[in-house]
Short mmCIF file of C-alpha atoms and ligand atoms in Angstrom, two decimals:
data_model
loop_
_atom_site.label_atom_id
_atom_site.label_comp_id
_atom_site.label_asym_id
_atom_site.label_seq_id
_atom_site.Cartn_x
_atom_site.Cartn_y
_atom_site.Cartn_z
CA MET A 57 -118.58 -32.18 -163.71
CA GLY A 58 -119.10 -34.42 -160.99
CA LYS A 59 -116.33 -33.53 -158.73
CA GLU A 60 -116.53 -37.46 -157.03
CA PRO A 61 -117.18 -40.57 -160.03
CA GLY A 62 -120.90 -41.12 -159.75
CA SER A 63 -122.15 -38.41 -157.34
CA THR A 64 -125.32 -36.23 -158.47
CA LYS A 65 -124.39 -34.21 -155.36
CA PHE A 66 -121.18 -32.12 -157.07
CA GLN A 67 -122.88 -31.64 -160.80
CA THR A 68 -122.42 -28.55 -161.82
CA ASP A 69 -125.65 -27.42 -163.19
CA PHE A 70 -125.30 -24.77 -166.35
CA ARG A 71 -126.72 -21.46 -164.80
CA ARG A 72 -123.58 -21.57 -161.87
CA HIS A 73 -121.63 -22.64 -164.53
CA LEU A 74 -122.73 -19.20 -166.52
CA ARG A 75 -121.86 -17.22 -163.08
CA GLU A 76 -118.56 -17.71 -163.13
CA GLN A 77 -118.07 -17.72 -167.04
CA ASN A 78 -118.12 -13.33 -166.61
CA ILE A 79 -121.23 -12.09 -168.77
CA SER A 80 -124.11 -10.21 -168.28
CA GLY A 81 -126.75 -11.75 -166.55
CA ASN A 82 -128.89 -10.59 -169.72
CA LEU A 83 -126.70 -13.47 -171.86
CA VAL A 84 -126.99 -15.62 -169.12
CA HIS A 85 -131.00 -15.13 -168.70
CA LEU A 86 -131.10 -15.78 -172.12
CA LEU A 87 -129.21 -18.67 -172.34
CA CYS A 88 -131.06 -20.91 -169.87
CA GLU A 89 -133.97 -19.54 -171.28
CA ILE A 90 -133.65 -21.02 -173.54
CA ALA A 91 -132.32 -24.13 -172.52
CA GLU A 92 -136.04 -24.34 -170.68
CA ALA A 93 -137.49 -24.38 -174.07
CA SER A 94 -135.54 -27.04 -175.67
CA LYS A 95 -136.97 -29.24 -172.61
CA TYR A 96 -140.70 -28.81 -174.19
CA VAL A 97 -138.93 -29.32 -178.22
CA ILE A 98 -137.48 -32.51 -176.81
CA ASN A 99 -141.34 -33.22 -175.06
CA ALA A 100 -142.60 -32.06 -179.07
CA VAL A 101 -140.50 -34.51 -180.16
CA ARG A 102 -140.94 -37.74 -178.13
CA THR A 103 -144.88 -37.27 -177.30
CA GLY A 104 -146.25 -35.31 -180.41
CA ASP A 105 -147.96 -36.23 -183.48
CA LEU A 106 -145.70 -37.73 -186.44
CA GLY A 107 -147.18 -36.15 -189.88
CA VAL A 108 -147.76 -32.94 -192.46
CA ALA A 109 -149.40 -29.61 -190.96
CA GLY A 110 -150.19 -28.84 -194.03
CA THR A 111 -148.86 -25.41 -194.24
CA SER A 112 -145.04 -24.28 -196.12
CA ASN A 113 -142.22 -22.03 -194.79
CA LEU A 114 -140.58 -20.02 -196.28
CA TYR A 115 -138.72 -22.08 -199.09
CA GLY A 116 -142.04 -23.78 -200.12
CA GLU A 117 -141.02 -27.12 -198.40
CA GLU A 118 -143.53 -29.13 -196.27
CA GLN A 119 -143.28 -28.29 -192.41
CA LEU A 120 -144.01 -30.62 -190.27
CA ALA A 121 -146.32 -30.31 -187.40
CA LEU A 122 -143.21 -30.70 -184.69
CA ASP A 123 -141.73 -27.95 -186.81
CA VAL A 124 -144.32 -25.40 -185.91
CA LEU A 125 -144.37 -26.43 -182.61
CA SER A 126 -140.82 -25.93 -181.39
CA ASP A 127 -141.03 -22.78 -183.42
CA ARG A 128 -143.68 -21.68 -180.78
CA ILE A 129 -142.54 -22.92 -178.05
CA LEU A 130 -139.19 -21.33 -179.16
CA ARG A 131 -140.39 -17.73 -179.76
CA LYS A 132 -142.53 -17.98 -176.41
CA ARG A 133 -140.10 -18.32 -174.47
CA LEU A 134 -137.62 -15.64 -175.62
CA MET A 135 -140.72 -12.77 -176.31
CA TYR A 136 -141.47 -13.35 -172.78
CA SER A 137 -136.97 -13.12 -171.79
CA GLY A 138 -137.64 -9.50 -171.23
CA VAL A 139 -134.59 -9.24 -173.14
CA VAL A 140 -134.51 -10.23 -176.82
CA CYS A 141 -135.80 -7.54 -179.35
CA ASN A 142 -135.33 -9.26 -182.62
CA ILE A 143 -136.03 -13.23 -183.19
CA ALA A 144 -135.37 -14.76 -187.15
CA SER A 145 -136.70 -18.53 -187.39
CA GLU A 146 -136.59 -20.79 -190.05
CA GLU A 147 -139.77 -21.30 -189.58
CA MET A 148 -140.44 -17.69 -190.13
CA ASP A 149 -141.23 -15.36 -193.35
CA GLU A 150 -139.51 -12.21 -191.38
CA ILE A 151 -137.63 -10.92 -188.77
CA PHE A 152 -140.24 -11.05 -185.51
CA GLN A 153 -140.03 -7.75 -183.36
CA VAL A 154 -140.62 -7.65 -179.87
CA THR A 155 -139.06 -4.53 -179.34
CA SER A 156 -137.70 -1.60 -181.06
CA ASN A 157 -135.66 -0.82 -178.30
CA PRO A 158 -132.00 -2.90 -178.46
CA LEU A 159 -130.43 -0.92 -176.06
CA GLY A 160 -129.23 -4.25 -172.94
CA MET A 161 -130.55 -6.65 -175.68
CA PHE A 162 -129.52 -9.51 -178.00
CA SER A 163 -131.27 -10.75 -181.43
CA VAL A 164 -131.59 -14.43 -181.73
CA ALA A 165 -131.45 -16.60 -185.08
CA TYR A 166 -132.69 -20.32 -184.44
CA ASP A 167 -133.04 -22.59 -186.67
CA PRO A 168 -135.97 -25.10 -183.60
CA LEU A 169 -135.76 -27.86 -184.90
CA ASP A 170 -133.23 -28.91 -187.52
CA GLY A 171 -134.02 -32.63 -189.64
CA SER A 172 -137.31 -32.83 -188.15
CA SER A 173 -138.21 -35.25 -190.92
CA LEU A 174 -135.67 -38.58 -188.83
CA VAL A 175 -138.21 -37.85 -186.16
CA ASP A 176 -140.79 -40.17 -188.17
CA VAL A 177 -137.65 -41.68 -188.58
CA ASN A 178 -136.43 -42.68 -185.07
CA LEU A 179 -133.29 -40.12 -185.96
CA ALA A 180 -131.09 -37.37 -183.55
CA VAL A 181 -132.45 -33.88 -183.81
CA GLY A 182 -131.50 -30.31 -182.66
CA THR A 183 -132.24 -27.05 -182.10
CA ILE A 184 -129.83 -24.51 -183.14
CA VAL A 185 -129.06 -21.10 -181.71
CA GLY A 186 -127.34 -17.49 -182.42
CA ILE A 187 -127.23 -14.28 -180.58
CA TYR A 188 -126.57 -11.47 -181.72
CA GLN A 189 -125.82 -8.32 -179.71
CA GLY A 190 -128.48 -4.53 -180.34
CA ASP A 191 -131.03 -5.85 -182.96
CA ASN A 192 -129.02 -6.61 -186.32
CA LEU A 193 -129.35 -9.67 -187.56
CA LEU A 194 -127.69 -9.11 -191.26
CA GLN A 195 -124.19 -9.12 -189.83
CA PRO A 196 -121.56 -11.33 -190.10
CA GLY A 197 -121.31 -14.23 -188.35
CA ARG A 198 -118.12 -13.63 -186.38
CA ASN A 199 -119.81 -10.86 -184.43
CA MET A 200 -121.92 -12.79 -182.54
CA VAL A 201 -121.66 -13.12 -178.87
CA GLY A 202 -123.39 -16.30 -178.17
CA ALA A 203 -124.40 -19.95 -180.21
CA MET A 204 -125.53 -23.24 -178.92
CA TYR A 205 -127.40 -27.00 -180.10
CA ILE A 206 -129.44 -28.88 -178.01
CA LEU A 207 -129.31 -32.19 -179.60
CA TYR A 208 -132.45 -34.95 -179.53
CA GLY A 209 -130.87 -38.82 -179.64
CA PRO A 210 -130.83 -41.16 -176.82
CA ARG A 211 -129.70 -38.27 -174.56
CA VAL A 212 -130.53 -34.67 -174.51
CA SER A 213 -127.19 -32.99 -174.43
CA MET A 214 -126.49 -29.44 -175.07
CA VAL A 215 -123.17 -27.39 -176.76
CA TYR A 216 -122.47 -24.18 -176.03
CA SER A 217 -119.75 -21.59 -176.14
CA VAL A 218 -120.42 -17.27 -175.35
CA GLY A 219 -115.90 -17.52 -177.30
CA LYS A 220 -114.98 -18.82 -173.88
CA GLY A 221 -113.97 -22.24 -175.03
CA VAL A 222 -117.42 -24.83 -176.26
CA TYR A 223 -118.90 -27.00 -173.00
CA GLU A 224 -121.66 -29.82 -173.65
CA PHE A 225 -124.45 -30.69 -170.80
CA THR A 226 -126.19 -33.23 -170.63
CA MET A 227 -129.54 -33.85 -169.28
CA ASN A 228 -130.12 -36.08 -165.81
CA HIS A 229 -133.30 -37.66 -165.08
CA LEU A 230 -134.68 -34.01 -163.22
CA MET A 231 -134.15 -32.78 -167.10
CA GLU A 232 -131.99 -30.41 -165.04
CA PHE A 233 -128.22 -29.22 -167.57
CA THR A 234 -125.36 -31.12 -166.03
CA LEU A 235 -121.32 -30.42 -167.25
CA THR A 236 -120.07 -33.05 -168.82
CA ARG A 237 -117.47 -31.33 -171.11
CA GLU A 238 -115.37 -28.03 -171.02
CA LYS A 239 -113.08 -26.65 -173.33
CA VAL A 240 -114.00 -29.48 -176.92
CA GLN A 241 -110.31 -29.64 -178.42
CA MET A 242 -110.93 -30.30 -182.05
CA LYS A 243 -107.58 -32.17 -182.83
CA PRO A 244 -105.37 -30.28 -186.42
CA SER A 245 -107.12 -33.16 -188.51
CA GLY A 246 -108.74 -36.51 -188.28
CA ASP A 247 -110.09 -39.21 -189.69
CA ILE A 248 -114.23 -38.79 -190.24
CA TYR A 249 -116.54 -38.04 -193.02
CA SER A 250 -120.01 -36.46 -193.33
CA PRO A 251 -121.33 -35.08 -196.77
CA GLY A 252 -124.18 -33.91 -197.58
CA GLY A 253 -126.33 -33.55 -201.30
CA LEU A 254 -126.23 -36.00 -203.53
CA ARG A 255 -122.92 -37.19 -205.03
CA LYS A 256 -123.96 -37.23 -208.65
CA ASN A 257 -124.73 -33.61 -208.64
CA TYR A 258 -121.25 -33.67 -207.16
CA THR A 259 -119.15 -30.35 -209.11
CA PRO A 260 -115.93 -31.97 -210.15
CA GLU A 261 -113.30 -30.10 -207.50
CA ASN A 262 -116.01 -31.83 -205.33
CA GLU A 263 -116.16 -35.66 -206.56
CA ALA A 264 -112.11 -35.48 -206.24
CA TYR A 265 -111.74 -33.83 -202.85
CA ILE A 266 -114.58 -36.69 -201.70
CA ARG A 267 -112.20 -39.13 -202.90
CA TYR A 268 -109.07 -38.26 -201.68
CA LEU A 269 -110.73 -39.05 -198.31
CA GLU A 270 -112.06 -42.10 -199.31
CA ASN A 271 -107.86 -42.78 -200.24
CA LYS A 272 -106.53 -41.44 -197.26
CA GLY A 273 -109.64 -44.17 -195.40
CA SER A 274 -111.71 -41.72 -193.71
CA LYS A 275 -114.67 -43.28 -192.49
CA LEU A 276 -118.42 -42.26 -193.57
CA ARG A 277 -120.24 -41.43 -191.07
CA TYR A 278 -123.67 -39.22 -192.53
CA SER A 279 -126.95 -39.60 -190.55
CA GLY A 280 -129.03 -36.18 -192.53
CA GLY A 281 -129.47 -34.77 -189.73
CA PHE A 282 -126.97 -31.58 -188.96
CA VAL A 283 -126.49 -31.43 -185.08
CA PRO A 284 -126.03 -34.70 -184.73
CA ASP A 285 -123.48 -35.25 -187.42
CA ILE A 286 -121.32 -32.13 -186.67
CA ASN A 287 -122.04 -33.34 -182.67
CA GLN A 288 -120.42 -36.59 -183.18
CA ILE A 289 -117.08 -34.57 -185.41
CA LEU A 290 -116.86 -31.88 -181.83
CA MET A 291 -117.16 -34.22 -179.78
CA LYS A 292 -114.81 -37.31 -181.21
CA GLY A 293 -112.20 -34.14 -182.21
CA LYS A 294 -112.12 -34.90 -185.44
CA GLY A 295 -113.24 -35.05 -188.55
CA ILE A 296 -114.67 -32.56 -191.65
CA PHE A 297 -118.78 -32.28 -192.30
CA MET A 298 -119.05 -30.86 -195.96
CA TYR A 299 -122.69 -29.85 -197.86
CA PRO A 300 -121.27 -27.97 -201.39
CA ALA A 301 -122.42 -26.34 -204.15
CA LEU A 302 -123.86 -29.30 -206.14
CA THR A 303 -124.55 -28.81 -210.02
CA ASP A 304 -128.38 -28.06 -209.21
CA SER A 305 -128.02 -25.29 -205.98
CA PRO A 306 -124.83 -23.69 -206.39
CA ASN A 307 -124.79 -22.45 -203.08
CA GLY A 308 -125.71 -25.97 -201.59
CA LYS A 309 -128.60 -26.31 -199.01
CA LEU A 310 -127.85 -25.17 -195.48
CA ARG A 311 -128.52 -21.67 -194.39
CA LEU A 312 -126.55 -19.58 -192.97
CA LEU A 313 -128.25 -17.23 -190.28
CA PHE A 314 -129.53 -20.78 -188.89
CA GLU A 315 -127.51 -23.48 -189.72
CA LEU A 316 -123.99 -22.07 -191.15
CA ASN A 317 -123.49 -19.41 -188.54
CA PRO A 318 -124.45 -21.14 -185.42
CA MET A 319 -121.86 -24.10 -185.71
CA ALA A 320 -118.57 -22.95 -187.56
CA TYR A 321 -118.43 -20.44 -184.27
CA LEU A 322 -119.07 -23.53 -182.08
CA ILE A 323 -115.99 -25.10 -184.59
CA GLU A 324 -113.84 -22.12 -184.15
CA GLN A 325 -114.00 -22.15 -181.20
CA ALA A 326 -112.55 -25.84 -180.19
CA GLY A 327 -110.15 -24.66 -182.20
CA GLY A 328 -111.30 -25.54 -185.87
CA ALA A 329 -112.25 -24.37 -189.28
CA ALA A 330 -115.25 -23.91 -191.29
CA THR A 331 -115.48 -22.00 -194.67
CA ASN A 332 -117.59 -22.20 -197.83
CA GLY A 333 -113.91 -22.95 -200.07
CA CYS A 334 -113.59 -19.29 -200.25
CA MET A 335 -113.56 -17.72 -196.82
CA PRO A 336 -114.34 -18.51 -193.51
CA ILE A 337 -118.71 -19.10 -193.01
CA LEU A 338 -118.30 -16.59 -190.08
CA ASP A 339 -117.13 -13.25 -191.94
CA MET A 340 -119.87 -14.13 -195.03
CA THR A 341 -122.35 -10.77 -195.00
CA PRO A 342 -125.65 -12.55 -194.82
CA GLU A 343 -127.64 -10.53 -197.85
CA GLY A 344 -130.73 -12.32 -196.40
CA LEU A 345 -132.70 -14.23 -194.11
CA ASP A 346 -132.92 -17.05 -196.58
CA GLN A 347 -128.92 -17.00 -197.47
CA ARG A 348 -127.72 -20.11 -197.92
CA ALA A 349 -123.86 -21.44 -198.48
CA PRO A 350 -121.59 -25.07 -199.00
CA ILE A 351 -119.81 -25.40 -196.41
CA TYR A 352 -116.74 -27.16 -195.02
CA ILE A 353 -116.35 -27.93 -191.18
CA GLY A 354 -114.22 -29.34 -188.84
CA CYS A 355 -110.50 -29.93 -188.42
CA LYS A 356 -108.86 -26.96 -189.67
CA GLU A 357 -106.37 -29.15 -191.62
CA ASP A 358 -109.19 -30.74 -194.04
CA VAL A 359 -111.12 -28.10 -194.66
CA ALA A 360 -107.90 -26.40 -195.31
CA LYS A 361 -107.02 -29.20 -198.21
CA ALA A 362 -111.07 -29.21 -199.31
CA THR A 363 -110.14 -25.34 -199.99
CA GLU A 364 -107.25 -26.84 -201.96
CA PHE A 365 -109.41 -28.83 -203.97
CA LEU A 366 -111.51 -25.90 -204.54
CA ASN A 367 -109.07 -24.04 -206.38
CA GLY A 368 -111.42 -21.24 -206.01
CA VAL A 369 -114.39 -22.48 -207.44
CA CYS A 370 -117.39 -21.30 -204.81
CA ALA A 371 -120.51 -20.38 -205.22
P1 AHG B 203 -133.78 -29.09 -191.92
O1 AHG B 203 -134.94 -30.16 -191.32
O2 AHG B 203 -134.23 -28.17 -190.23
O3 AHG B 203 -135.17 -28.28 -192.98
O4 AHG B 203 -132.60 -29.63 -192.32
C1 AHG B 203 -131.86 -30.05 -192.05
C2 AHG B 203 -130.80 -30.68 -192.94
C3 AHG B 203 -129.72 -30.83 -192.61
O5 AHG B 203 -129.91 -31.57 -190.95
C4 AHG B 203 -128.85 -31.54 -192.88
O6 AHG B 203 -127.64 -31.49 -192.95
C5 AHG B 203 -129.40 -31.54 -194.28
O7 AHG B 203 -130.59 -30.72 -193.79
C6 AHG B 203 -129.15 -33.13 -194.83
O8 AHG B 203 -129.45 -33.10 -196.63
P2 AHG B 203 -129.44 -33.62 -197.55
O9 AHG B 203 -130.89 -34.92 -196.88
O10 AHG B 203 -129.75 -33.66 -198.43
O11 AHG B 203 -128.33 -34.94 -197.45
MN1 MN B 204 -132.42 -26.93 -190.80
MN1 MN B 205 -135.84 -26.68 -189.20
#
C-alpha cells in the first residue's frame, strides 16, 4: 500500500509482499507466475478475436477462442514454472501431468476465463485458481494452500490468500500489481444478493429464501460473471451469492474444483462462509474433475439463513 497518498514510490508489489508472508519460495514463485500469466490473458481479452472457436469442452459447451487462448497461456506458464506437477483446467478433459515427482511441487486447478461469453458484451470476466500441495487434485478444498482470482474489469485486480488473510492487488500503468487492500473482512450479514440460475426453475425452498431476501430489502446485484459478482460481495464485505440446485439441474451449474473451492477459500479467509446447503463447500470431496454443486456464499449469517430455508433439502 502507498505509504504516502498519491505516491507510487512506496507501493508494495506482489513479490515483495509475498516474501514477507513467510511462505515457501516455491509458492511465492508459483503465485508470481500466475500473476504474470494474467497479463497475457488481459491482453488477449482486450485485443483478441471475438467469436466461436468451433471446439467444445468436457461439458459439451461451445468454447470461445478466448477460453482456448487463456487456457494455453496459463498452462504454458505453469508447465515451465518448475514447481507444478499436476494441472486441471475447466477447459481440459483430463489432468495434465507435468512431472510424476510431487516432492516440493504443487497442483493447480483453474478456470482460465470465467464468464468468457461476457467479453462479447464487454462485461467483466476473470481467472480463478486453486493451489494444492503435492499431486492430488481430488481432495477437499480445505486442503488448498492458496487460492486467487484475477478480475478483468475497468481495472485489473487480483485477490489472493495463502491462509493468512485476503489481500487485493491492483494493476498499475506499468502492469505491476500493487497492494490496495489488506486483511479484507466480511461483515456478519449484508444487504446485497446475487442469485444465479433461472428463477422459474428454483425449488420452493430457494424461492422462499429469495422472497425473504427481497422482503428484508436486499439489493439485486448480478452481472452473470462469477468473479465480479463475488468480488463485489468480498470488497464491500457484505451480501450473498447463490447458484442453487435447479429443478432441471440438481447440482446447480458451477464447478467445485475450478470455481467454487477457490472462492469458498477466499470468502472463508475473510470471515464469511460457503455451503452447498448441507455442508461447507470446502469439506466436499470431489468425485471427479467436472463435479458441480449448488452454492450459497457470502456473509456468515446470510449463508446460515439460506441453510435454514433449505432445511436439509440439498442436491
Ligand atoms: P463459464 O463462462 O466459465 O462457463 O462460467 C460462467 C458462470 C459464472 O461466471 C456465472 O456465475 C454463471 O455462469 C452465470 O450463469 P447463469 O447465466 O445461468 O446465471
Ligand atoms: Mn467458469
Ligand atoms: Mn471458463
